[in-house]
Every structure is written in C-alpha cells, then in structure tokens.
CSV table of C-alpha atoms in Angstrom, one decimal:
chain,number,residue,atom,x,y,z
G,1,MET,CA,0.0,0.0,0.0
G,2,PRO,CA,1.5,3.4,-1.0
G,3,ALA,CA,2.5,5.8,1.8
G,4,LYS,CA,-0.1,8.7,2.3
G,5,ARG,CA,1.0,12.1,1.3
G,6,LYS,CA,1.1,14.5,4.2
G,7,SER,CA,-1.8,16.5,2.6
G,8,ASP,CA,-3.9,13.3,2.8
G,9,SER,CA,-3.6,13.0,6.6
G,10,ALA,CA,-7.0,12.9,8.2
G,11,ARG,CA,-8.5,14.2,5.0
G,12,TYR,CA,-11.8,12.4,5.7
G,13,SER,CA,-12.2,13.1,9.5
G,14,TYR,CA,-14.9,15.8,9.0
G,15,ASP,CA,-14.3,17.4,12.3
G,16,GLY,CA,-16.9,20.1,11.4
G,17,LEU,CA,-19.8,17.6,11.7
G,18,ASP,CA,-21.0,19.0,14.9
G,19,ARG,CA,-22.4,16.0,17.1
G,20,VAL,CA,-25.1,18.0,18.5
G,21,LEU,CA,-26.4,18.8,15.0
G,22,HIS,CA,-25.5,15.4,13.4
G,23,GLU,CA,-28.5,13.5,14.6
G,24,LYS,CA,-31.7,12.8,12.6
G,25,ALA,CA,-34.3,14.7,14.8
G,26,ARG,CA,-32.0,17.6,15.7
G,27,LEU,CA,-31.0,18.0,11.9
G,28,GLY,CA,-34.8,18.1,11.1
G,29,LEU,CA,-35.5,20.7,13.8
G,30,MET,CA,-32.7,22.9,12.9
G,31,THR,CA,-33.8,22.7,9.3
G,32,CYS,CA,-37.4,23.7,10.1
G,33,LEU,CA,-36.1,26.5,12.2
G,34,ALA,CA,-33.7,27.8,9.6
G,35,GLY,CA,-36.5,28.5,7.2
G,36,SER,CA,-38.6,30.2,10.0
G,37,PRO,CA,-36.9,33.4,11.2
G,38,ASP,CA,-40.0,34.2,13.5
G,39,GLY,CA,-39.8,30.6,15.1
G,40,LEU,CA,-42.2,27.8,15.1
G,41,THR,CA,-44.6,26.6,17.8
G,42,PHE,CA,-43.9,23.4,19.7
G,43,GLY,CA,-46.8,21.8,17.8
G,44,GLU,CA,-45.7,22.8,14.4
G,45,LEU,CA,-42.2,21.4,15.0
G,46,LYS,CA,-43.7,18.2,16.5
G,47,SER,CA,-45.8,17.8,13.3
G,48,LEU,CA,-43.1,18.7,10.8
G,49,CYS,CA,-40.5,16.4,12.4
G,50,ASN,CA,-42.9,13.6,13.4
G,51,LEU,CA,-41.9,13.6,17.0
G,52,THR,CA,-43.5,12.8,20.2
G,53,ASP,CA,-43.8,15.5,22.9
G,54,GLY,CA,-41.1,13.7,24.9
G,55,ASN,CA,-38.7,13.4,21.9
G,56,LEU,CA,-39.2,16.9,20.9
G,57,ASN,CA,-38.6,18.3,24.5
G,58,ARG,CA,-35.4,16.2,24.9
G,59,HIS,CA,-34.0,17.4,21.5
G,60,LEU,CA,-35.0,20.9,22.1
G,61,LYS,CA,-33.3,20.9,25.5
G,62,GLN,CA,-30.1,19.6,24.0
G,63,LEU,CA,-30.1,22.4,21.3
G,64,ALA,CA,-31.0,25.0,23.9
G,65,GLU,CA,-28.1,23.9,26.1
G,66,ALA,CA,-25.7,24.2,23.2
G,67,GLY,CA,-27.0,27.6,22.6
G,68,LEU,CA,-28.4,26.9,19.3
G,69,VAL,CA,-32.2,27.3,20.0
G,70,SER,CA,-34.2,29.5,22.3
G,71,THR,CA,-37.7,29.0,23.5
G,72,ARG,CA,-40.2,31.5,24.8
G,73,ARG,CA,-43.8,31.4,25.9
G,74,ASP,CA,-46.3,33.4,23.8
G,75,GLU,CA,-49.4,34.1,25.8
G,76,THR,CA,-51.1,36.5,23.4
G,77,GLY,CA,-53.4,34.0,21.8
G,78,SER,CA,-56.3,32.1,23.1
G,79,ARG,CA,-53.9,29.4,24.3
G,80,PRO,CA,-50.3,29.9,25.7
G,81,GLN,CA,-47.7,28.4,23.1
G,82,THR,CA,-44.1,27.7,23.3
G,83,ILE,CA,-42.3,29.3,20.4
G,84,CYS,CA,-38.8,27.8,19.3
G,85,ALA,CA,-36.3,29.8,17.2
G,86,LEU,CA,-32.7,29.7,16.2
G,87,THR,CA,-30.2,31.8,18.1
G,88,ASP,CA,-27.8,34.0,15.9
G,89,SER,CA,-25.2,31.6,17.2
G,90,GLY,CA,-27.2,28.6,16.2
G,91,ARG,CA,-27.8,30.0,12.7
G,92,GLY,CA,-24.1,30.5,12.2
G,93,ARG,CA,-23.1,26.9,13.7
G,94,PHE,CA,-25.8,25.5,11.4
G,95,LEU,CA,-24.5,27.2,8.3
G,96,GLN,CA,-20.9,25.9,9.2
G,97,TYR,CA,-22.3,22.5,9.7
G,98,LEU,CA,-24.1,22.6,6.3
G,99,ALA,CA,-20.8,23.6,4.6
G,100,GLU,CA,-19.0,20.7,6.2
G,101,LEU,CA,-21.7,18.3,5.0
G,102,GLN,CA,-21.5,19.7,1.5
G,103,ARG,CA,-17.7,18.9,1.7
G,104,VAL,CA,-18.6,15.4,2.7
G,105,ILE,CA,-21.1,15.0,-0.1
G,106,GLY,CA,-18.5,16.5,-2.6
G,107,ASP,CA,-15.7,14.1,-1.5
G,108,ALA,CA,-18.1,11.1,-1.6
G,109,GLN,CA,-19.3,12.0,-5.1
G,110,LYS,CA,-15.6,12.4,-6.3
G,111,GLN,CA,-14.6,9.1,-4.8
G,112,MET,CA,-17.4,7.3,-6.5
G,113,LYS,CA,-16.7,8.9,-9.9
G,114,THR,CA,-13.1,8.0,-9.5
G,115,ASN,CA,-14.0,4.4,-8.5
G,116,ALA,CA,-16.4,4.2,-11.4
G,117,ALA,CA,-13.8,5.3,-13.8
G,118,ARG,CA,-11.4,2.9,-12.6
G,119,SER,CA,-13.8,0.1,-12.9
G,120,LYS,CA,-14.7,1.1,-16.4
G,121,GLY,CA,-11.0,1.2,-17.3
G,122,ARG,CA,-10.5,-2.2,-16.0
G,123,LEU,CA,-13.4,-3.7,-17.8
G,124,ALA,CA,-12.0,-2.2,-21.1
G,125,THR,CA,-8.5,-3.6,-20.5
G,126,GLU,CA,-9.8,-7.2,-19.6
C-alpha cells in the first residue's frame, strides 16, 4: 500500500460535523427553524418532524443547552404556546455544519466517480 501524502492525513475526518447537530431529529429541527426566522410553535415542530412530545422536548433541550435554539412562551393568543427559534449563534453553527456536510457529499461523489472510472477502465482492458 503506498504511503499517504502528508496533505492526505485525516482528509476524511470531517471534524466540522457537529455531534449536537448530526442527529436525525435535531437536524430536522434545525432545518425547520432555519426557514422560519420568527420561529415555530412546539406543535408545528412536533408535526413537521414527526416527533412525540417527549422526544421533541429532549432534543430542544439539547439544542438550547448548546446555545443553538431559544424557546419562549407566547401568551397573546387564546392558548399559551411555546415558540422555538434559532439563536444567532445557532444559525451560524448550522451554516458551518451545512458547509461541512456539503464537503462530505462532494468528497463522496468524487470518490464514487473515480472508482467508477477505474472500474470502467479495468473492464475495457480485460
């Protein structure tokens, strides 16, 4: 096996994939909130992400503890509601996370194209 070039060291470690965000439910919550600058109600998030009350509470708590999401009570309507929104910090971290995710996808596509070309070349020479 050929020695790796220094520039290839840890090339695919993807340290920017934030563990707090890199979970299916939290990724869905962040995506919903990213498109809703005024925030969404607890019920809207529950429906959009297909989560139970308990699951939604747990994930919102983790996101809030990380400073990514804020929650507030809105008592202006006929029923009080919890409104959830991205914090400025959360919006920035989510954009960084998405950029890293795009890098992962790009690297995977390049690798697959390279492997397909190699396979095609092998078949042509056999």
